[in-house]
mmCIF file of C-alpha atoms and ligand atoms in Angstrom:
data_model
loop_
_atom_site.group_PDB
_atom_site.id
_atom_site.type_symbol
_atom_site.label_atom_id
_atom_site.label_comp_id
_atom_site.label_asym_id
_atom_site.label_seq_id
_atom_site.Cartn_x
_atom_site.Cartn_y
_atom_site.Cartn_z
ATOM 1 C CA THR H 1 -96.321 -73.034 -166.161
ATOM 2 C CA GLY H 2 -94.100 -72.360 -163.160
ATOM 3 C CA SER H 3 -94.555 -73.701 -159.638
ATOM 4 C CA THR H 4 -96.193 -71.747 -156.847
ATOM 5 C CA ARG H 5 -94.539 -70.773 -153.544
ATOM 6 C CA PRO H 6 -96.521 -73.403 -151.593
ATOM 7 C CA GLN H 7 -95.417 -76.050 -154.121
ATOM 8 C CA ARG H 8 -91.763 -74.995 -153.732
ATOM 9 C CA LEU H 9 -92.162 -75.127 -149.938
ATOM 10 C CA LEU H 10 -93.590 -78.671 -150.222
ATOM 11 C CA LYS H 11 -90.649 -79.737 -152.461
ATOM 12 C CA ALA H 12 -88.225 -78.455 -149.816
ATOM 13 C CA VAL H 13 -90.027 -80.536 -147.148
ATOM 14 C CA GLN H 14 -90.010 -83.691 -149.320
ATOM 15 C CA LYS H 15 -86.302 -83.164 -150.073
ATOM 16 C CA ASN H 16 -84.927 -82.109 -146.663
ATOM 17 C CA ALA H 17 -87.278 -83.291 -143.890
ATOM 18 C CA THR H 18 -87.579 -86.794 -142.405
ATOM 19 C CA LYS H 19 -90.851 -88.604 -143.083
ATOM 20 C CA GLY H 20 -92.875 -89.039 -139.881
ATOM 21 C CA ASP H 21 -90.812 -86.462 -137.992
ATOM 22 C CA PRO H 22 -92.933 -83.312 -137.352
ATOM 23 C CA GLN H 23 -90.019 -81.324 -135.861
ATOM 24 C CA SER H 24 -87.938 -81.839 -139.019
ATOM 25 C CA VAL H 25 -90.885 -80.591 -141.140
ATOM 26 C CA ILE H 26 -91.177 -77.476 -138.948
ATOM 27 C CA SER H 27 -87.410 -76.794 -139.055
ATOM 28 C CA THR H 28 -87.266 -77.327 -142.828
ATOM 29 C CA ILE H 29 -90.107 -74.862 -143.480
ATOM 30 C CA ASP H 30 -88.572 -72.244 -141.164
ATOM 31 C CA HIS H 31 -85.188 -72.647 -142.888
ATOM 32 C CA PHE H 32 -86.805 -72.400 -146.340
ATOM 33 C CA CYS H 33 -88.686 -69.219 -145.357
ATOM 34 C CA ARG H 34 -85.595 -67.563 -143.844
ATOM 35 C CA ARG H 35 -83.138 -68.520 -146.564
ATOM 36 C CA CYS H 36 -85.147 -68.961 -149.767
ATOM 37 C CA GLU H 37 -88.640 -67.456 -149.822
ATOM 38 C CA TRP H 38 -90.684 -65.704 -147.123
ATOM 39 C CA ALA H 39 -94.085 -67.363 -146.602
ATOM 40 C CA MET H 40 -96.968 -66.501 -144.259
ATOM 41 C CA ASN H 41 -96.505 -69.339 -141.748
ATOM 42 C CA VAL H 42 -96.861 -68.383 -138.085
ATOM 43 C CA GLY H 43 -93.105 -69.059 -137.880
ATOM 44 C CA ASP H 44 -90.797 -70.205 -135.081
ATOM 45 C CA GLU H 45 -90.944 -67.198 -132.729
ATOM 46 C CA LYS H 46 -94.751 -66.905 -132.580
ATOM 47 C CA GLY H 47 -94.900 -70.694 -133.012
ATOM 48 C CA THR H 48 -93.104 -71.171 -129.702
ATOM 49 C CA ILE H 49 -95.702 -68.970 -127.959
ATOM 50 C CA LEU H 50 -98.478 -70.979 -129.665
ATOM 51 C CA ASP H 51 -96.828 -74.248 -128.536
ATOM 52 C CA SER H 52 -96.837 -73.096 -124.902
ATOM 53 C CA VAL H 53 -100.568 -72.294 -125.022
ATOM 54 C CA VAL H 54 -101.386 -75.632 -126.738
ATOM 55 C CA CYS H 55 -99.495 -77.454 -123.969
ATOM 56 C CA GLU H 56 -101.205 -75.370 -121.259
ATOM 57 C CA VAL H 57 -104.706 -76.004 -122.683
ATOM 58 C CA SER H 58 -103.968 -79.618 -123.821
ATOM 59 C CA PRO H 59 -107.158 -79.423 -125.884
ATOM 60 C CA GLY H 60 -109.476 -82.350 -126.563
ATOM 61 C CA SER H 61 -110.859 -80.463 -129.587
ATOM 62 C CA THR H 62 -109.074 -77.801 -131.627
ATOM 63 C CA LEU H 63 -110.161 -75.641 -134.572
ATOM 64 C CA GLU H 64 -107.691 -73.889 -136.890
ATOM 65 C CA LEU H 65 -108.965 -71.231 -139.308
ATOM 66 C CA GLY H 66 -106.564 -70.880 -142.242
ATOM 67 C CA THR H 67 -104.410 -73.930 -142.955
ATOM 68 C CA TYR H 68 -102.230 -72.391 -145.707
ATOM 69 C CA CYS H 69 -99.337 -74.899 -146.109
ATOM 70 C CA GLY H 70 -100.051 -76.739 -142.867
ATOM 71 C CA TYR H 71 -97.106 -75.383 -140.832
ATOM 72 C CA SER H 72 -99.166 -74.399 -137.769
ATOM 73 C CA THR H 73 -101.350 -77.478 -138.280
ATOM 74 C CA VAL H 74 -98.220 -79.625 -137.808
ATOM 75 C CA ARG H 75 -97.040 -77.460 -134.877
ATOM 76 C CA ILE H 76 -100.344 -77.921 -133.053
ATOM 77 C CA ALA H 77 -101.074 -81.555 -134.008
ATOM 78 C CA ARG H 78 -97.620 -82.772 -132.879
ATOM 79 C CA LEU H 79 -98.526 -81.631 -129.325
ATOM 80 C CA LEU H 80 -102.041 -83.153 -129.185
ATOM 81 C CA ALA H 81 -102.759 -86.149 -126.927
ATOM 82 C CA PRO H 82 -103.666 -89.444 -128.631
ATOM 83 C CA GLY H 83 -107.334 -89.623 -129.624
ATOM 84 C CA THR H 84 -107.766 -85.836 -129.826
ATOM 85 C CA LYS H 85 -108.559 -84.045 -133.093
ATOM 86 C CA LEU H 86 -107.659 -80.857 -134.927
ATOM 87 C CA ILE H 87 -110.124 -79.557 -137.515
ATOM 88 C CA THR H 88 -108.497 -77.092 -139.908
ATOM 89 C CA LEU H 89 -110.408 -74.990 -142.438
ATOM 90 C CA GLU H 90 -108.880 -73.921 -145.731
ATOM 91 C CA PHE H 91 -110.612 -71.896 -148.438
ATOM 92 C CA ASN H 92 -108.001 -72.080 -151.190
ATOM 93 C CA PRO H 93 -107.855 -75.514 -152.907
ATOM 94 C CA ASP H 94 -104.211 -75.035 -153.973
ATOM 95 C CA PHE H 95 -103.182 -74.308 -150.363
ATOM 96 C CA ALA H 96 -105.234 -77.315 -149.175
ATOM 97 C CA LYS H 97 -103.567 -79.630 -151.708
ATOM 98 C CA VAL H 98 -100.088 -78.687 -150.431
ATOM 99 C CA ALA H 99 -101.152 -78.736 -146.768
ATOM 100 C CA ARG H 100 -102.505 -82.301 -147.002
ATOM 101 C CA GLN H 101 -99.124 -83.481 -148.280
ATOM 102 C CA VAL H 102 -97.167 -81.566 -145.610
ATOM 103 C CA ILE H 103 -99.410 -82.960 -142.829
ATOM 104 C CA GLU H 104 -99.093 -86.494 -144.253
ATOM 105 C CA PHE H 105 -95.296 -86.170 -144.589
ATOM 106 C CA ALA H 106 -95.186 -85.268 -140.875
ATOM 107 C CA GLY H 107 -97.224 -88.426 -140.155
ATOM 108 C CA LEU H 108 -100.034 -86.484 -138.455
ATOM 109 C CA GLN H 109 -102.924 -87.215 -140.837
ATOM 110 C CA GLU H 110 -104.742 -89.325 -138.166
ATOM 111 C CA LYS H 111 -105.020 -86.282 -135.869
ATOM 112 C CA VAL H 112 -106.019 -83.750 -138.502
ATOM 113 C CA LEU H 113 -109.249 -83.197 -140.430
ATOM 114 C CA LEU H 114 -108.713 -80.651 -143.217
ATOM 115 C CA VAL H 115 -112.025 -79.222 -144.431
ATOM 116 C CA GLU H 116 -112.082 -77.129 -147.622
ATOM 117 C CA GLY H 117 -114.450 -74.210 -148.005
ATOM 118 C CA PRO H 118 -115.342 -70.787 -146.637
ATOM 119 C CA SER H 119 -115.304 -70.615 -142.823
ATOM 120 C CA GLY H 120 -118.652 -68.790 -142.758
ATOM 121 C CA ASP H 121 -120.349 -71.732 -144.450
ATOM 122 C CA ILE H 122 -118.562 -74.532 -142.587
ATOM 123 C CA ILE H 123 -118.687 -73.314 -138.962
ATOM 124 C CA PRO H 124 -122.502 -73.627 -138.671
ATOM 125 C CA LYS H 125 -122.278 -77.273 -139.856
ATOM 126 C CA ILE H 126 -119.438 -78.432 -137.582
ATOM 127 C CA LYS H 127 -121.578 -79.708 -134.687
ATOM 128 C CA GLU H 128 -123.748 -81.995 -136.821
ATOM 129 C CA GLN H 129 -121.106 -83.008 -139.384
ATOM 130 C CA PHE H 130 -118.158 -83.702 -137.080
ATOM 131 C CA GLY H 131 -119.820 -84.503 -133.750
ATOM 132 C CA ILE H 132 -118.107 -81.641 -131.936
ATOM 133 C CA THR H 133 -119.875 -80.090 -128.921
ATOM 134 C CA THR H 134 -117.403 -77.244 -128.198
ATOM 135 C CA PHE H 135 -113.789 -76.339 -129.027
ATOM 136 C CA ASP H 136 -111.218 -76.082 -126.241
ATOM 137 C CA LEU H 137 -108.817 -74.146 -128.480
ATOM 138 C CA VAL H 138 -109.282 -72.057 -131.668
ATOM 139 C CA PHE H 139 -106.313 -70.750 -133.698
ATOM 140 C CA LEU H 140 -107.305 -67.838 -135.984
ATOM 141 C CA ASP H 141 -104.914 -67.338 -138.884
ATOM 142 C CA HIS H 142 -107.101 -66.871 -141.955
ATOM 143 C CA TRP H 143 -108.291 -63.699 -143.683
ATOM 144 C CA LYS H 144 -107.896 -60.902 -141.138
ATOM 145 C CA ASP H 145 -111.354 -59.456 -141.846
ATOM 146 C CA ARG H 146 -112.907 -62.843 -141.013
ATOM 147 C CA TYR H 147 -111.595 -63.071 -137.426
ATOM 148 C CA LEU H 148 -114.438 -61.022 -135.896
ATOM 149 C CA PRO H 149 -117.404 -62.398 -137.883
ATOM 150 C CA ASP H 150 -116.188 -65.974 -137.400
ATOM 151 C CA THR H 151 -115.682 -65.461 -133.639
ATOM 152 C CA LYS H 152 -119.259 -64.168 -133.353
ATOM 153 C CA LEU H 153 -120.394 -67.147 -135.445
ATOM 154 C CA LEU H 154 -118.578 -69.588 -133.110
ATOM 155 C CA GLU H 155 -120.412 -67.952 -130.153
ATOM 156 C CA GLU H 156 -123.795 -68.077 -131.900
ATOM 157 C CA CYS H 157 -123.325 -71.731 -132.909
ATOM 158 C CA GLY H 158 -122.556 -72.693 -129.288
ATOM 159 C CA LEU H 159 -119.075 -73.915 -130.232
ATOM 160 C CA LEU H 160 -117.357 -72.106 -127.340
ATOM 161 C CA ARG H 161 -117.618 -72.992 -123.647
ATOM 162 C CA LYS H 162 -116.469 -71.279 -120.404
ATOM 163 C CA GLY H 163 -112.672 -71.426 -120.677
ATOM 164 C CA SER H 164 -112.363 -71.949 -124.445
ATOM 165 C CA VAL H 165 -109.131 -70.276 -125.610
ATOM 166 C CA LEU H 166 -108.859 -68.243 -128.840
ATOM 167 C CA MET H 167 -105.313 -67.618 -130.159
ATOM 168 C CA ALA H 168 -105.215 -65.034 -132.952
ATOM 169 C CA ASP H 169 -102.186 -64.509 -135.224
ATOM 170 C CA ASN H 170 -101.299 -61.181 -136.918
ATOM 171 C CA VAL H 171 -103.200 -58.878 -134.586
ATOM 172 C CA ILE H 172 -100.611 -56.141 -135.380
ATOM 173 C CA CYS H 173 -99.360 -57.084 -138.865
ATOM 174 C CA PRO H 174 -101.352 -57.237 -141.133
ATOM 175 C CA GLY H 175 -103.605 -56.352 -138.171
ATOM 176 C CA THR H 176 -107.128 -57.200 -137.051
ATOM 177 C CA PRO H 177 -108.316 -53.954 -135.409
ATOM 178 C CA ASP H 178 -112.033 -54.754 -135.202
ATOM 179 C CA TYR H 179 -111.339 -58.203 -133.694
ATOM 180 C CA LEU H 180 -108.875 -56.767 -131.140
ATOM 181 C CA ALA H 181 -111.316 -54.043 -130.075
ATOM 182 C CA TYR H 182 -114.033 -56.658 -129.621
ATOM 183 C CA VAL H 183 -112.147 -59.243 -127.531
ATOM 184 C CA ARG H 184 -110.461 -56.508 -125.444
ATOM 185 C CA SER H 185 -113.686 -54.640 -124.650
ATOM 186 C CA SER H 186 -116.234 -57.468 -124.428
ATOM 187 C CA PRO H 187 -117.111 -58.731 -120.908
ATOM 188 C CA LYS H 188 -117.308 -62.190 -122.490
ATOM 189 C CA TYR H 189 -113.523 -62.379 -122.937
ATOM 190 C CA ASP H 190 -110.357 -62.094 -120.861
ATOM 191 C CA SER H 191 -107.717 -61.030 -123.389
ATOM 192 C CA LYS H 192 -103.892 -60.857 -123.316
ATOM 193 C CA TYR H 193 -101.356 -59.731 -125.932
ATOM 194 C CA PHE H 194 -98.139 -61.707 -126.572
ATOM 195 C CA LYS H 195 -95.721 -59.325 -128.296
ATOM 196 C CA SER H 196 -93.540 -60.913 -130.973
ATOM 197 C CA HIS H 197 -92.501 -60.329 -134.589
ATOM 198 C CA LEU H 198 -93.942 -60.972 -138.020
ATOM 199 C CA GLU H 199 -92.628 -64.377 -139.070
ATOM 200 C CA TYR H 200 -88.998 -64.330 -140.298
ATOM 201 C CA THR H 201 -88.751 -60.510 -139.921
ATOM 202 C CA LYS H 202 -88.032 -57.779 -137.340
ATOM 203 C CA VAL H 203 -91.435 -56.152 -137.889
ATOM 204 C CA GLU H 204 -93.634 -56.123 -134.761
ATOM 205 C CA ASP H 205 -96.532 -58.543 -134.656
ATOM 206 C CA GLY H 206 -98.112 -60.624 -131.911
ATOM 207 C CA LEU H 207 -100.654 -63.179 -130.806
ATOM 208 C CA GLU H 208 -103.777 -62.287 -128.817
ATOM 209 C CA LYS H 209 -104.936 -64.949 -126.336
ATOM 210 C CA SER H 210 -108.605 -64.536 -125.427
ATOM 211 C CA VAL H 211 -110.390 -66.791 -122.916
ATOM 212 C CA TYR H 212 -114.153 -67.068 -123.449
ATOM 213 C CA LEU H 213 -115.963 -66.439 -120.129
ATOM 214 C CA GLY H 214 -119.371 -67.670 -121.336
HETATM 215 O O1 LIG V 1 -103.170 -63.412 -145.043
HETATM 216 C C1 LIG V 1 -102.642 -64.083 -144.163
HETATM 217 N N1 LIG V 1 -103.138 -65.257 -143.777
HETATM 218 C C2 LIG V 1 -104.341 -65.751 -144.410
HETATM 219 C C3 LIG V 1 -103.972 -66.753 -145.498
HETATM 220 C C4 LIG V 1 -105.095 -67.695 -145.602
HETATM 221 N N2 LIG V 1 -104.963 -69.011 -145.700
HETATM 222 N N3 LIG V 1 -106.175 -69.513 -145.702
HETATM 223 C C5 LIG V 1 -107.040 -68.494 -145.618
HETATM 224 C C6 LIG V 1 -108.439 -68.624 -145.524
HETATM 225 C C7 LIG V 1 -109.307 -67.605 -145.841
HETATM 226 C C8 LIG V 1 -110.660 -67.767 -145.706
HETATM 227 C C9 LIG V 1 -111.139 -68.970 -145.248
HETATM 228 N N4 LIG V 1 -112.392 -69.443 -145.043
HETATM 229 C C10 LIG V 1 -112.223 -70.719 -144.616
HETATM 230 N N5 LIG V 1 -110.969 -71.065 -144.538
HETATM 231 C C11 LIG V 1 -110.259 -69.986 -144.939
HETATM 232 C C12 LIG V 1 -108.901 -69.828 -145.073
HETATM 233 N N6 LIG V 1 -106.371 -67.324 -145.547
HETATM 234 C C13 LIG V 1 -101.371 -63.654 -143.526
HETATM 235 C C14 LIG V 1 -100.665 -62.604 -144.121
HETATM 236 C C15 LIG V 1 -99.444 -62.186 -143.582
HETATM 237 C C16 LIG V 1 -98.708 -61.062 -144.205
HETATM 238 C C17 LIG V 1 -98.003 -60.151 -143.399
HETATM 239 C C18 LIG V 1 -97.295 -59.104 -143.991
HETATM 240 C C19 LIG V 1 -97.290 -58.964 -145.369
HETATM 241 F F1 LIG V 1 -96.591 -57.977 -145.937
HETATM 242 C C20 LIG V 1 -98.002 -59.868 -146.163
HETATM 243 C C21 LIG V 1 -98.693 -60.910 -145.586
HETATM 244 C C22 LIG V 1 -98.906 -62.817 -142.443
HETATM 245 C C23 LIG V 1 -99.619 -63.870 -141.858
HETATM 246 O O2 LIG V 1 -99.129 -64.512 -140.757
HETATM 247 C C24 LIG V 1 -100.838 -64.278 -142.385
HETATM 248 O O3 LIG V 1 -101.495 -65.294 -141.732
HETATM 249 MG MG1 LIG V 2 -100.625 -65.620 -139.796
#
């Protein structure tokens, strides 16, 4: 049987990137997605906005929802201080298999804990299983109809603290209307929209940065 798009993306990384060099992995994936096959990575334009927030927050603990091929995992992990951790949740075992290899190729496996399974099941177990008190930064990039329920779950599980930052991808395209309405109307959040484009296209999309006020 034929290969999948994530497998072809991984082959391009193994062929063209430099082992242990996260920037070359990022550039290779962006080139592959522009020139060969579009894929749903956050991409370079929104990725640059994400980078600036990661640097501003310099998080001790980070959660990513939706690993896919590990592109944003590599983007975030390459900016993390030594001794800090990124937990990334992936539901699809085929995506997870590719992502592990992309993260390892970038040499970032020490900073990343990839957990497979549905976010709704895993989030309530994070405190006890991974010794996390709260997350300083959460990147939401998984199923768009899970952003709101999982944000409420993070609140209920006491995984957010005053000042925790949520960065949400795709708030315009494909769109997360219920999530946007919630973070923009709730007194518990201070929310800001960063206008950009859907990865590798001219279609409008953007990131929503929401600071939890406790
Ligand atoms: O669906 C997306 N992303 C989600 C993948 C995923 N990867 N992993 C999950 C998961 C789902 C439950 C989970 N529960 C626990 N981990 C989980 C992970 N979901 C997505 C789609 C587009 C897109 C735009 C325009 C189009 F015409 C077609 C597509 C763009 C993007 O930037 C995206 O992020
Ligand atoms: Mg996305």
